Coordinates of C-alpha atoms in Angstrom, one line a residue:
Chain A
X26 CA 0.0 0.0 0.0
X27 CA 1.5 3.4 -1.0
X28 CA 2.4 6.1 1.5
X29 CA -0.4 8.6 1.0
X30 CA -3.1 6.0 1.8
X31 CA -1.2 5.0 4.9
X32 CA -1.1 8.6 6.0
X33 CA -4.8 8.9 5.5
X34 CA -5.4 5.7 7.5
X35 CA -3.1 6.6 10.3
X36 CA -4.4 10.2 10.6
X37 CA -8.0 8.9 10.8
X38 CA -7.0 6.4 13.4
X39 CA -5.4 9.2 15.4
X40 CA -8.5 11.3 15.0
X41 CA -10.7 8.4 16.3
X42 CA -8.4 7.9 19.3
X43 CA -8.4 11.6 20.0
X44 CA -12.2 12.0 20.0
X45 CA -12.7 8.7 21.8
X46 CA -10.7 10.3 24.6
X47 CA -12.9 13.5 24.4
X48 CA -16.1 11.4 24.6
X49 CA -14.9 9.5 27.7
X50 CA -13.8 12.7 29.4
X51 CA -16.9 14.6 28.4
X52 CA -19.2 12.0 29.7
X53 CA -17.5 12.3 33.1
X54 CA -17.3 16.1 32.9
X55 CA -19.8 18.1 35.0
X56 CA -21.3 20.9 33.1
X57 CA -24.2 23.2 34.2
X58 CA -26.1 22.7 31.0
X59 CA -26.5 19.0 30.4
X60 CA -28.2 19.6 27.0
X61 CA -25.2 21.4 25.8
X62 CA -23.0 18.4 26.7
X63 CA -25.3 16.0 24.9
X64 CA -25.3 18.1 21.7
X65 CA -21.5 18.4 21.9
X66 CA -20.9 14.7 22.3
X67 CA -22.7 13.9 19.1
X68 CA -19.9 15.7 17.2
X69 CA -17.1 13.3 18.1
X70 CA -19.5 10.3 17.6
X71 CA -20.3 11.4 14.1
X72 CA -16.6 12.1 13.5
X73 CA -15.7 8.6 14.5
X74 CA -18.1 7.1 11.9
X75 CA -16.8 9.5 9.3
X76 CA -13.2 8.7 10.1
X77 CA -14.0 5.0 9.9
X78 CA -15.4 5.4 6.4
X79 CA -12.3 7.4 5.4
X80 CA -10.2 4.4 6.5
X81 CA -12.4 2.1 4.4
X82 CA -12.2 4.4 1.4
X83 CA -8.4 4.6 1.8
X84 CA -8.1 0.8 1.7
X85 CA -10.4 1.0 -1.4
X86 CA -8.2 3.7 -3.0
X87 CA -5.1 1.5 -2.3
X88 CA -6.9 -1.4 -3.9
X89 CA -6.4 -3.5 -0.8
X90 CA -10.2 -3.6 -0.5
X91 CA -11.7 -4.7 -3.8
X92 CA -15.2 -3.3 -4.4
X93 CA -17.4 -2.8 -7.4
X94 CA -18.2 0.6 -8.8
X95 CA -21.5 0.6 -6.9
X96 CA -19.7 -0.5 -3.7
X97 CA -17.2 2.4 -4.1
X98 CA -20.0 4.8 -4.7
X99 CA -21.9 3.6 -1.6
X100 CA -18.8 4.1 0.5
X101 CA -18.2 7.5 -0.9
X102 CA -21.9 8.4 -0.4
X103 CA -21.8 7.3 3.2
X104 CA -18.8 9.5 3.7
X105 CA -20.7 12.5 2.2
X106 CA -23.6 11.8 4.5
X107 CA -21.5 11.9 7.5
X108 CA -19.7 15.1 6.5
X109 CA -23.1 16.7 6.0
X110 CA -24.3 15.3 9.3
X111 CA -21.3 16.6 11.1
X112 CA -21.8 20.0 9.6
X113 CA -25.5 20.1 10.7
X114 CA -24.5 19.0 14.2
X115 CA -21.8 21.6 14.3
X116 CA -24.3 24.4 13.5
X117 CA -26.8 23.0 16.1
X118 CA -24.0 22.9 18.8
X119 CA -22.8 26.5 18.0
X120 CA -26.4 27.8 17.9
X121 CA -27.2 26.2 21.2
X122 CA -23.9 27.4 22.7
X123 CA -24.7 30.9 21.6
X124 CA -28.3 31.2 22.6
X125 CA -29.2 28.3 24.9
X126 CA -32.6 28.3 23.2
X127 CA -34.3 25.1 21.9
X128 CA -37.0 27.3 20.4
X129 CA -34.5 29.2 18.3
X130 CA -33.1 25.9 16.9
X131 CA -36.6 24.8 16.1
X132 CA -37.5 28.1 14.4
X133 CA -34.3 28.1 12.4
X134 CA -33.7 24.4 12.0
X135 CA -35.0 24.5 8.5
X136 CA -32.5 27.1 7.6
X137 CA -29.6 25.1 9.0
X138 CA -30.7 21.8 7.6
X139 CA -32.1 22.7 4.1
X140 CA -28.7 23.2 2.3
X141 CA -27.3 19.9 3.7
X142 CA -30.6 18.1 3.2
X143 CA -30.4 19.0 -0.4
X144 CA -26.9 17.8 -0.6
X145 CA -27.9 14.5 1.0
X146 CA -30.7 14.1 -1.5
X147 CA -28.3 14.7 -4.3
X148 CA -25.9 12.2 -2.8
X149 CA -28.7 9.7 -2.8
X150 CA -29.7 10.4 -6.4
X151 CA -26.0 10.2 -7.3
X152 CA -26.0 6.5 -6.3
X153 CA -28.2 5.7 -9.3
X154 CA -27.2 8.5 -11.7
X155 CA -23.6 9.7 -11.1
X156 CA -24.7 13.4 -11.2
X157 CA -22.1 14.4 -8.6
X158 CA -19.4 11.8 -8.9
X159 CA -18.8 8.2 -10.1
X160 CA -16.3 5.4 -10.0
X161 CA -15.4 4.1 -13.4
X162 CA -14.4 0.9 -11.7
X163 CA -14.0 0.3 -8.0
X164 CA -11.1 2.7 -7.8
X165 CA -11.0 5.6 -10.2
X166 CA -13.0 8.5 -9.0
X167 CA -14.5 11.1 -11.3
X168 CA -16.3 14.2 -9.9
X169 CA -18.7 16.3 -12.0
X170 CA -18.9 20.1 -12.0
X171 CA -22.1 19.8 -9.9
X172 CA -19.9 18.2 -7.1
X173 CA -17.7 21.3 -7.2
X174 CA -20.8 23.5 -6.7
X175 CA -22.0 21.4 -3.7
X176 CA -18.5 21.6 -2.2
X177 CA -18.7 25.4 -2.5
X178 CA -22.1 25.4 -0.8
X179 CA -20.5 23.7 2.2
X180 CA -17.7 26.4 2.3
X181 CA -20.4 29.1 2.2
X182 CA -22.1 27.6 5.2
X183 CA -18.9 27.3 7.1
X184 CA -17.7 30.9 6.3
X185 CA -21.2 32.1 7.2
X186 CA -21.0 30.5 10.6
X187 CA -17.5 32.0 11.3
X188 CA -18.9 35.5 10.7
X189 CA -22.0 34.9 12.7
X190 CA -19.9 33.6 15.6
X191 CA -17.5 36.5 15.5
X192 CA -20.4 38.9 15.4
X193 CA -22.2 37.3 18.4
X194 CA -19.0 36.9 20.3
X195 CA -18.5 40.7 20.3
X196 CA -22.0 41.1 21.7
X197 CA -22.4 38.3 24.1
X198 CA -20.3 37.8 27.3
X199 CA -21.2 34.1 27.4
X200 CA -19.1 33.5 24.3
X201 CA -15.8 34.7 25.8
X202 CA -14.7 31.2 26.4
X203 CA -15.6 30.0 22.9
X204 CA -12.7 30.8 20.6
X205 CA -14.1 29.7 17.3
X206 CA -10.6 29.9 15.7
X207 CA -9.7 26.9 17.8
X208 CA -12.0 24.9 15.7
X209 CA -11.5 26.5 12.3
X210 CA -7.7 26.8 12.2
X211 CA -7.0 23.1 12.3
X212 CA -9.9 22.4 10.0
X213 CA -8.8 25.1 7.5
X214 CA -5.3 23.7 7.6
X215 CA -6.3 20.2 6.8
X216 CA -8.8 21.3 4.1
X217 CA -6.0 23.2 2.4
X218 CA -4.0 20.1 2.4
X219 CA -6.7 18.4 0.4
X220 CA -6.4 21.0 -2.3
X221 CA -2.6 21.2 -2.2
X222 CA -1.6 17.6 -1.7
X223 CA -3.1 14.1 -2.3
X224 CA -3.5 13.8 1.5
X225 CA -7.0 13.6 3.0
X226 CA -6.7 14.4 6.7
X227 CA -9.8 16.4 7.3
X228 CA -10.9 14.1 10.1
X229 CA -7.7 14.9 12.0
X230 CA -8.4 18.6 11.6
X231 CA -11.9 18.2 12.9
X232 CA -10.7 16.0 15.8
X233 CA -8.2 18.6 16.9
X234 CA -10.9 21.3 16.6
X235 CA -13.3 19.2 18.8
X236 CA -10.6 18.6 21.3
X237 CA -9.8 22.3 21.6
X238 CA -13.5 23.1 22.0
X239 CA -13.6 20.6 24.9
X240 CA -10.5 22.1 26.4
X241 CA -12.2 25.5 26.3
X242 CA -15.2 24.0 28.2
X243 CA -12.8 22.6 30.8
X244 CA -10.9 25.9 30.9
X245 CA -14.1 27.8 31.6
X246 CA -14.6 25.6 34.6
X247 CA -11.2 26.7 36.0
X248 CA -12.7 30.1 36.5
X249 CA -15.6 28.7 38.4
X250 CA -16.0 28.1 42.1
X251 CA -16.7 24.4 42.5
X252 CA -19.2 24.7 45.3
X253 CA -21.4 27.5 43.9
X254 CA -20.7 27.6 40.2
X255 CA -20.0 31.3 40.5
X256 CA -16.8 32.7 39.1
X257 CA -13.8 32.6 41.4
X258 CA -10.8 34.9 42.2
X259 CA -9.0 33.8 39.1
X260 CA -11.9 35.2 37.0
X261 CA -12.0 38.4 39.0
X262 CA -8.3 39.0 38.1
X263 CA -9.1 38.4 34.5
X264 CA -12.1 40.9 34.8
X265 CA -9.9 43.5 36.5
X266 CA -7.7 43.6 33.5
X267 CA -10.7 44.2 31.2
X268 CA -12.1 46.8 33.5
X269 CA -8.8 48.6 33.6
X270 CA -8.8 48.8 29.8
X271 CA -12.5 49.8 29.7
X272 CA -13.3 46.6 27.9
X273 CA -15.8 45.8 30.6
X274 CA -18.1 48.6 31.8
X275 CA -18.6 48.1 35.5
X276 CA -21.3 50.5 36.8
X277 CA -22.7 48.8 39.8
X278 CA -22.5 45.8 42.2
X279 CA -24.7 43.9 44.5
X280 CA -22.9 42.5 47.5
X281 CA -24.3 39.4 49.3
X282 CA -22.9 38.5 52.7
X283 CA -24.0 35.2 54.3
X284 CA -23.7 34.4 57.9
X285 CA -24.7 30.7 57.6
X286 CA -26.5 28.4 55.3
X287 CA -25.9 26.1 52.3
X288 CA -23.8 28.0 49.8
X289 CA -24.6 25.7 46.9
X290 CA -28.4 26.2 47.6
X291 CA -27.9 30.0 48.0
X292 CA -26.0 30.1 44.7
X293 CA -28.8 28.2 42.9
X294 CA -31.4 30.7 44.2
X295 CA -29.3 33.7 43.4
X296 CA -28.6 32.6 39.9
X297 CA -32.3 32.1 39.2
X298 CA -33.0 35.8 40.0
X299 CA -30.0 37.3 38.1
X300 CA -30.3 38.4 34.5
X301 CA -27.7 36.8 32.2
X302 CA -25.7 40.1 31.9
X303 CA -24.5 39.8 35.5
X304 CA -21.2 38.3 36.4
X305 CA -21.2 36.9 39.9
X306 CA -18.0 36.2 41.8
X307 CA -17.4 34.4 45.1
X308 CA -14.9 36.6 46.9
X309 CA -14.6 34.5 50.0
X310 CA -16.4 31.7 51.8
X311 CA -19.4 33.9 52.7
X312 CA -19.2 36.8 50.4
X313 CA -20.5 37.0 46.8
X314 CA -20.5 40.0 44.5
X315 CA -22.5 40.5 41.4
X316 CA -21.0 42.9 38.9
X317 CA -23.3 44.7 36.4
X318 CA -23.4 47.3 33.7
X319 CA -26.6 48.9 35.2
X320 CA -26.4 52.6 36.1
X321 CA -29.8 52.7 37.8
X322 CA -30.8 51.6 41.3
X323 CA -34.3 50.3 40.5
X324 CA -33.3 47.0 38.7
X325 CA -30.7 46.4 41.5
X326 CA -33.4 46.8 44.1
X327 CA -35.6 44.4 42.2
X328 CA -32.9 41.7 42.1
X329 CA -31.8 42.2 45.8
X330 CA -35.5 42.0 46.9
X331 CA -36.1 38.8 44.9
X332 CA -32.9 37.2 46.2
X333 CA -33.6 38.1 49.8
X334 CA -37.1 36.8 49.6
X335 CA -36.2 33.5 48.0
X336 CA -33.3 32.9 50.5
X337 CA -35.5 33.8 53.4
X338 CA -38.1 31.2 52.3
X339 CA -35.5 28.5 52.8
X340 CA -34.2 30.0 56.0
X341 CA -30.9 31.4 54.7
X342 CA -30.1 34.9 56.1
X343 CA -28.3 37.3 53.9
X344 CA -27.2 40.9 54.0
X345 CA -27.6 42.6 50.6
X346 CA -26.2 45.9 49.7
X347 CA -26.1 47.9 46.4
X348 CA -23.3 50.2 45.2
X349 CA -23.2 52.4 42.1
X350 CA -20.0 53.7 40.6
X351 CA -19.7 57.4 41.2
X352 CA -19.5 59.8 38.3
X353 CA -15.8 60.7 38.6
X354 CA -14.7 57.2 39.6
X355 CA -13.1 54.8 37.1
X356 CA -14.2 51.2 36.9
X357 CA -11.0 50.0 38.6
X358 CA -11.3 52.5 41.4
X359 CA -14.9 51.5 42.0
X360 CA -14.0 47.8 42.1
X361 CA -11.1 48.4 44.5
X362 CA -13.5 50.3 46.7
X363 CA -16.0 47.4 46.7
X364 CA -13.3 44.8 47.4
X365 CA -12.1 46.9 50.4
X366 CA -15.6 47.1 51.7
X367 CA -16.2 43.4 51.2
Chain B
X75 CA -53.2 84.0 51.5
X76 CA -52.1 81.2 49.2
X77 CA -51.1 77.8 50.5
X78 CA -48.9 75.5 48.5
X79 CA -49.4 71.8 48.9
X80 CA -48.3 68.6 47.3
X81 CA -50.7 67.1 44.8
X82 CA -51.2 63.4 45.0
X83 CA -53.8 61.0 43.6
X84 CA -55.8 61.6 46.7
X85 CA -56.4 65.3 46.1
X86 CA -55.8 65.5 42.4
X87 CA -59.5 65.8 41.7
X88 CA -59.5 69.2 43.4
X89 CA -57.1 70.4 40.7
X90 CA -59.1 69.0 37.8
X91 CA -59.4 72.5 36.3
X92 CA -55.6 72.7 35.9
X93 CA -54.5 69.0 35.4
X94 CA -56.3 66.8 32.9
X95 CA -57.3 63.3 33.9
X96 CA -54.4 61.6 32.2
X97 CA -51.9 63.6 34.1
X98 CA -53.8 63.1 37.4
X99 CA -53.4 59.4 36.8
X100 CA -49.6 59.9 36.6
X101 CA -49.3 61.5 40.0
X102 CA -49.3 58.0 41.6
X103 CA -46.1 57.2 39.7
X104 CA -42.7 57.2 41.3
X105 CA -41.0 60.1 39.5
X106 CA -44.0 62.4 39.1
X107 CA -44.4 65.3 41.5
X108 CA -47.3 67.7 41.8
X109 CA -47.3 71.1 43.4
X110 CA -50.6 72.9 44.0
X111 CA -51.8 76.3 45.1
X112 CA -55.0 76.7 47.1
X113 CA -56.5 79.9 48.3
X114 CA -57.9 80.7 51.8
X115 CA -61.1 78.8 51.1
X116 CA -59.1 75.7 50.0
X117 CA -60.0 76.1 46.4
X118 CA -57.4 75.2 43.9
X119 CA -56.0 78.1 42.0
X120 CA -53.0 76.7 40.2
X121 CA -50.9 73.6 39.7
X122 CA -47.4 72.5 38.5
X123 CA -46.6 68.9 37.7
X124 CA -43.1 67.7 36.9
X125 CA -41.4 64.5 36.2
X126 CA -37.9 63.6 37.3
X127 CA -35.5 61.8 34.9
X128 CA -32.5 59.7 35.9
X129 CA -33.0 60.4 39.5
X130 CA -32.0 56.9 40.7
X131 CA -28.7 56.8 38.9
X132 CA -25.4 58.6 39.3
X133 CA -26.1 60.3 36.0
X134 CA -27.3 64.0 36.0
X135 CA -30.9 64.3 37.1
X136 CA -33.2 66.2 34.9
X137 CA -36.8 67.4 35.3
X138 CA -39.5 67.8 32.8
X139 CA -42.2 70.3 33.5
X140 CA -45.5 68.8 32.4
X141 CA -48.1 71.2 33.7
X142 CA -48.0 74.8 34.8
X143 CA -51.3 76.5 35.2
X144 CA -53.0 79.3 37.2
X145 CA -52.8 83.1 37.3
X146 CA -49.5 84.8 36.7
X147 CA -48.8 85.3 40.4
X148 CA -49.6 81.8 41.3
X149 CA -47.4 80.4 38.5
X150 CA -44.5 82.6 39.5
X151 CA -44.7 81.3 43.1
X152 CA -45.1 77.7 41.9
X153 CA -42.0 78.1 39.9
X154 CA -40.1 79.4 42.9
X155 CA -41.2 76.4 44.9
X156 CA -40.4 74.1 42.1
X157 CA -36.9 75.5 41.9
X158 CA -36.4 74.9 45.6
X159 CA -37.7 71.3 45.3
X160 CA -35.5 70.4 42.4
X161 CA -32.5 71.8 44.2
X162 CA -33.1 69.2 46.9
X163 CA -33.4 66.5 44.1
X164 CA -30.1 67.7 42.6
X165 CA -31.6 68.4 39.3
X166 CA -29.2 70.0 36.9
X167 CA -31.5 70.8 34.0
X168 CA -35.2 71.4 33.5
X169 CA -37.0 71.1 30.2
X170 CA -40.5 71.1 28.8
X171 CA -42.4 70.2 25.7
X172 CA -46.0 71.3 25.4
X173 CA -48.7 72.5 23.0
X174 CA -49.7 75.0 25.7
X175 CA -48.4 78.4 24.4
X176 CA -49.3 80.2 27.6
X177 CA -47.2 77.8 29.7
X178 CA -44.4 78.1 27.2
X179 CA -44.4 81.9 27.5
X180 CA -44.4 81.7 31.3
X181 CA -41.5 79.3 31.3
X182 CA -39.6 81.5 28.8
X183 CA -40.1 84.4 31.1
X184 CA -38.6 82.3 33.9
X185 CA -35.4 81.6 32.0
X186 CA -36.3 78.7 29.8
X187 CA -35.2 78.7 26.1
X188 CA -37.9 78.5 23.5
X189 CA -38.3 76.6 20.2
X190 CA -41.3 75.6 18.1
X191 CA -41.3 72.2 16.4
X192 CA -43.2 69.1 15.6
X193 CA -44.1 67.0 18.7
X194 CA -42.3 63.7 19.2
X195 CA -45.7 62.3 20.1
X196 CA -47.3 60.9 16.9
X197 CA -51.1 60.4 17.0
X198 CA -52.2 57.3 15.1
X199 CA -55.7 56.4 14.0
X200 CA -57.4 53.0 14.0
X201 CA -57.5 53.3 10.3
X202 CA -53.7 53.2 10.2
X203 CA -53.8 50.3 12.5
X204 CA -56.2 48.5 10.1
X205 CA -53.7 49.1 7.3
X206 CA -50.9 47.6 9.3
X207 CA -53.0 44.6 10.2
X208 CA -53.8 44.1 6.5
X209 CA -50.1 44.5 5.5
X210 CA -48.7 42.2 8.2
X211 CA -51.5 39.7 7.8
X212 CA -50.6 36.7 9.9
X213 CA -53.0 33.9 9.2
X214 CA -52.0 32.0 12.3
X215 CA -50.3 33.8 15.1
X216 CA -47.5 31.6 16.6
X217 CA -48.3 30.2 20.0
X218 CA -45.3 31.8 21.6
X219 CA -46.9 35.3 21.0
X220 CA -49.3 35.9 23.9
X221 CA -51.2 38.9 25.3
X222 CA -49.8 40.3 28.5
X223 CA -52.8 38.9 30.4
X224 CA -51.5 35.4 29.8
X225 CA -48.1 35.7 31.4
X226 CA -47.6 35.3 35.1
X227 CA -46.5 38.0 37.5
X228 CA -43.2 36.2 37.9
X229 CA -42.6 36.0 34.2
X230 CA -43.4 39.7 33.9
X231 CA -41.1 40.6 36.8
X232 CA -38.3 38.5 35.3
X233 CA -38.7 40.2 32.0
X234 CA -38.7 43.7 33.6
X235 CA -35.4 42.8 35.3
X236 CA -33.9 41.5 32.1
X237 CA -35.1 44.6 30.3
X238 CA -33.7 47.0 32.8
X239 CA -30.4 45.2 33.0
X240 CA -30.1 45.6 29.2
X241 CA -30.9 49.3 29.6
X242 CA -34.2 49.1 27.8
X243 CA -37.1 50.9 29.5
X244 CA -38.8 52.7 26.6
X245 CA -40.8 55.6 27.9
X246 CA -41.3 54.0 31.3
X247 CA -38.7 55.4 33.7
X248 CA -40.5 53.7 36.6
X249 CA -40.8 50.3 34.9
X250 CA -39.4 48.6 37.9
X251 CA -42.2 49.9 40.0
X252 CA -45.2 49.3 37.8
X253 CA -47.3 46.1 38.1
X254 CA -48.3 44.1 35.1
X255 CA -51.9 45.3 35.3
X256 CA -50.9 48.9 35.0
X257 CA -50.6 48.2 31.3
X258 CA -53.4 47.4 28.9
X259 CA -53.1 43.6 29.4
X260 CA -55.4 42.4 26.6
X261 CA -53.8 44.4 23.8
X262 CA -50.1 44.5 25.0
X263 CA -48.2 41.5 23.5
X264 CA -45.3 39.3 24.6
X265 CA -43.1 36.7 23.0
X266 CA -42.3 33.7 25.3
X267 CA -39.4 31.4 24.8
X268 CA -38.7 28.5 27.2
X269 CA -41.0 30.0 29.7
X270 CA -39.3 33.4 29.6
X271 CA -40.6 36.6 28.1
X272 CA -38.1 38.0 25.6
X273 CA -40.1 40.6 23.7
X274 CA -42.9 43.0 24.5
X275 CA -45.1 45.7 23.0
X276 CA -46.7 47.4 26.0
X277 CA -49.5 49.9 25.8
X278 CA -51.2 51.9 28.6
X279 CA -54.8 53.0 28.4
X280 CA -55.1 56.5 29.9
X281 CA -58.3 57.6 31.7
X282 CA -59.2 59.7 28.6
X283 CA -59.2 56.5 26.5
X284 CA -56.0 57.3 24.6
X285 CA -53.7 54.4 24.2
X286 CA -50.0 55.2 24.7
X287 CA -47.3 52.9 23.3
X288 CA -44.7 52.8 26.0
X289 CA -42.3 49.9 25.5
X290 CA -41.4 48.0 22.3
X291 CA -38.4 45.9 22.7
X292 CA -37.0 42.4 22.1
X293 CA -33.8 40.5 22.8
X294 CA -32.4 37.1 22.1
X295 CA -31.7 35.4 18.8
X296 CA -35.2 35.9 17.3
X297 CA -35.6 39.5 18.4
X298 CA -36.3 40.9 14.9
X299 CA -38.9 38.2 14.0
X300 CA -40.6 38.6 17.3
X301 CA -40.9 42.4 16.9
X302 CA -42.9 41.9 13.7
X303 CA -45.2 39.4 15.3
X304 CA -45.8 41.7 18.2
X305 CA -47.0 44.5 16.0
X306 CA -49.2 42.2 14.1
X307 CA -50.7 40.7 17.2
X308 CA -51.3 44.1 18.9
X309 CA -52.8 45.5 15.8
X310 CA -55.3 42.6 15.6
X311 CA -56.2 43.0 19.3
X312 CA -56.6 46.7 19.1
X313 CA -59.1 46.3 16.2
X314 CA -61.0 43.6 18.0
X315 CA -61.3 45.6 21.3
X316 CA -61.5 49.3 20.5
X317 CA -63.8 51.5 18.5
X318 CA -62.7 53.1 15.2
X319 CA -62.3 56.6 16.9
X320 CA -59.8 55.4 19.4
X321 CA -56.6 57.4 19.5
X322 CA -53.2 55.8 19.8
X323 CA -50.0 57.8 20.6
X324 CA -46.5 56.7 19.8
X325 CA -43.6 58.9 21.1
X326 CA -40.7 59.0 18.7
X327 CA -38.1 59.1 21.4
X328 CA -35.3 57.5 19.5
X329 CA -34.1 56.9 16.0
X330 CA -35.4 53.4 15.8
X331 CA -38.9 54.4 16.6
X332 CA -38.7 57.4 14.3
X333 CA -37.7 55.2 11.4
X334 CA -40.3 52.6 12.1
X335 CA -43.2 55.1 12.5
X336 CA -42.0 56.9 9.3
X337 CA -42.3 53.5 7.5
X338 CA -45.6 52.4 9.1
X339 CA -47.4 55.7 9.2
X340 CA -45.9 57.6 6.3
X341 CA -47.4 61.1 6.1
X342 CA -48.6 61.3 9.6
X343 CA -47.3 64.2 11.6
X344 CA -47.2 65.3 15.2
X345 CA -48.8 68.5 16.5
X346 CA -46.9 71.7 16.9
X347 CA -45.3 72.0 20.3
X348 CA -43.2 74.5 22.2
X349 CA -40.1 73.3 24.0
X350 CA -37.1 74.6 25.9
X351 CA -34.8 74.0 28.7
X352 CA -33.0 75.8 31.6
X353 CA -29.8 75.0 33.4
X354 CA -30.4 74.7 37.1
X355 CA -28.0 75.8 39.9

């Protein structure tokens, strides 16, 4: 068997091993949003199936596996299905990661799926007609101009998702731990290799990308307090840097001081009352501070009333105080003042 | 001998000659203040109503003079007391916008600037609403679009918090203090996603029967789509509930609303009003 086919096989085996590791770790990994974890895990599962078919097609290309023209077409069609399935799952994962909204996925599912559903339909028709590609025998592969167009459609989807992600990342604090370049850089590298060399190592690029996404999920947890799920001192240091450079507009805080009670339970109740814009940090064992962009007292009063009421209902006493940044105070000076008070 | 008292919803009726019923209704609200003048016999002889803006933040507090009525002497004294009151509130600027030329002249004499322009308030007829309903014809309204009456108090409160934290309060500075039922709950619309409200179009029916559009906002991934559904739903509900002579008022308080109303109600203009401001000590 010649070298390039071996490289394809080995790279796909490495990809499978890599994502198997991700699956095992992800299943054991605790994450707040279990649905996000489930959607994410489907990615490496689909990738394993795709990589397995790449291995089979490499053996076919090397003529180690003898198949008929129909057999070769079916293998290639299976591969196309899994590429499309992976792409659909990627968009679903990213959409859910951005918006945490099942309704949004339902409302826009047609948009995500239509292009790839059309491709899958064409792939199916291709089995009987050769409109996209065909095998003259079990080995020699011929792609038609229509196949080039369908490939371009995939690229359009992918580039579109890059721009969408970059746009939402600027707007949404929740996306700060999701560096989409971690996924696209290895993928882009390996896609380029397909066009510049005979090598087909796309699976390895996707596997590296998936692994890096998982690493980011784990990394996000480093900034979280294990008991409460709030951010920890490490995150506060990160935020101080952003406040100093005016990248984060800190305008007000709500300070919670507990004298006793179940911190995990308190955290759960506080989180339910806080809008998503708030960043809540556990400063010490019994002190939690919520940082906000709000310049007005009334929403802060609303939140503090709701928190106090819900904690009192379960017998957890808490002192709540509100502070607004003074007009001539910088964000950093304000935060320092609050930390001294806390 | 005049006596100057606070006007509240309890005694607002006594000043009906100077304050219309819609403004009387506002006196219950957190940032509205009323000053009244009564003579020896306790008869109301003048009134001043003002509204504080940004008084609960560290930003500069402003005050909008809404009503100033009475004889010249009474108005002068009311303005003196007003100036003392707003000093305590740390108001840095007063302003007004009114079709009342007499009030405008009085304020001008008291140091306010003067300008004449088209009002930001745009009166809209039910005929225009019918056109919108016909244009945005939605054969089946999605189930996630609901009237305000169908969301719970908790959902409403949660939405208000989210809205305020995003800095959206529309024309309702005291949104945090207003209960759900203060709004017109049958005609006001919401979009609900995963049990949470993420878009609203809120109207208030004033005692005079005029409907004021007070808050029109949406957030989340489907914000733009929801905004269209809200307009369509509210238009339908308005036509079902109110007679053809009902007046609706939309205040063009920002660029977005101005562009939208120009598109939806092309050719409709606001009344002429007088406006001005004054820097306070």
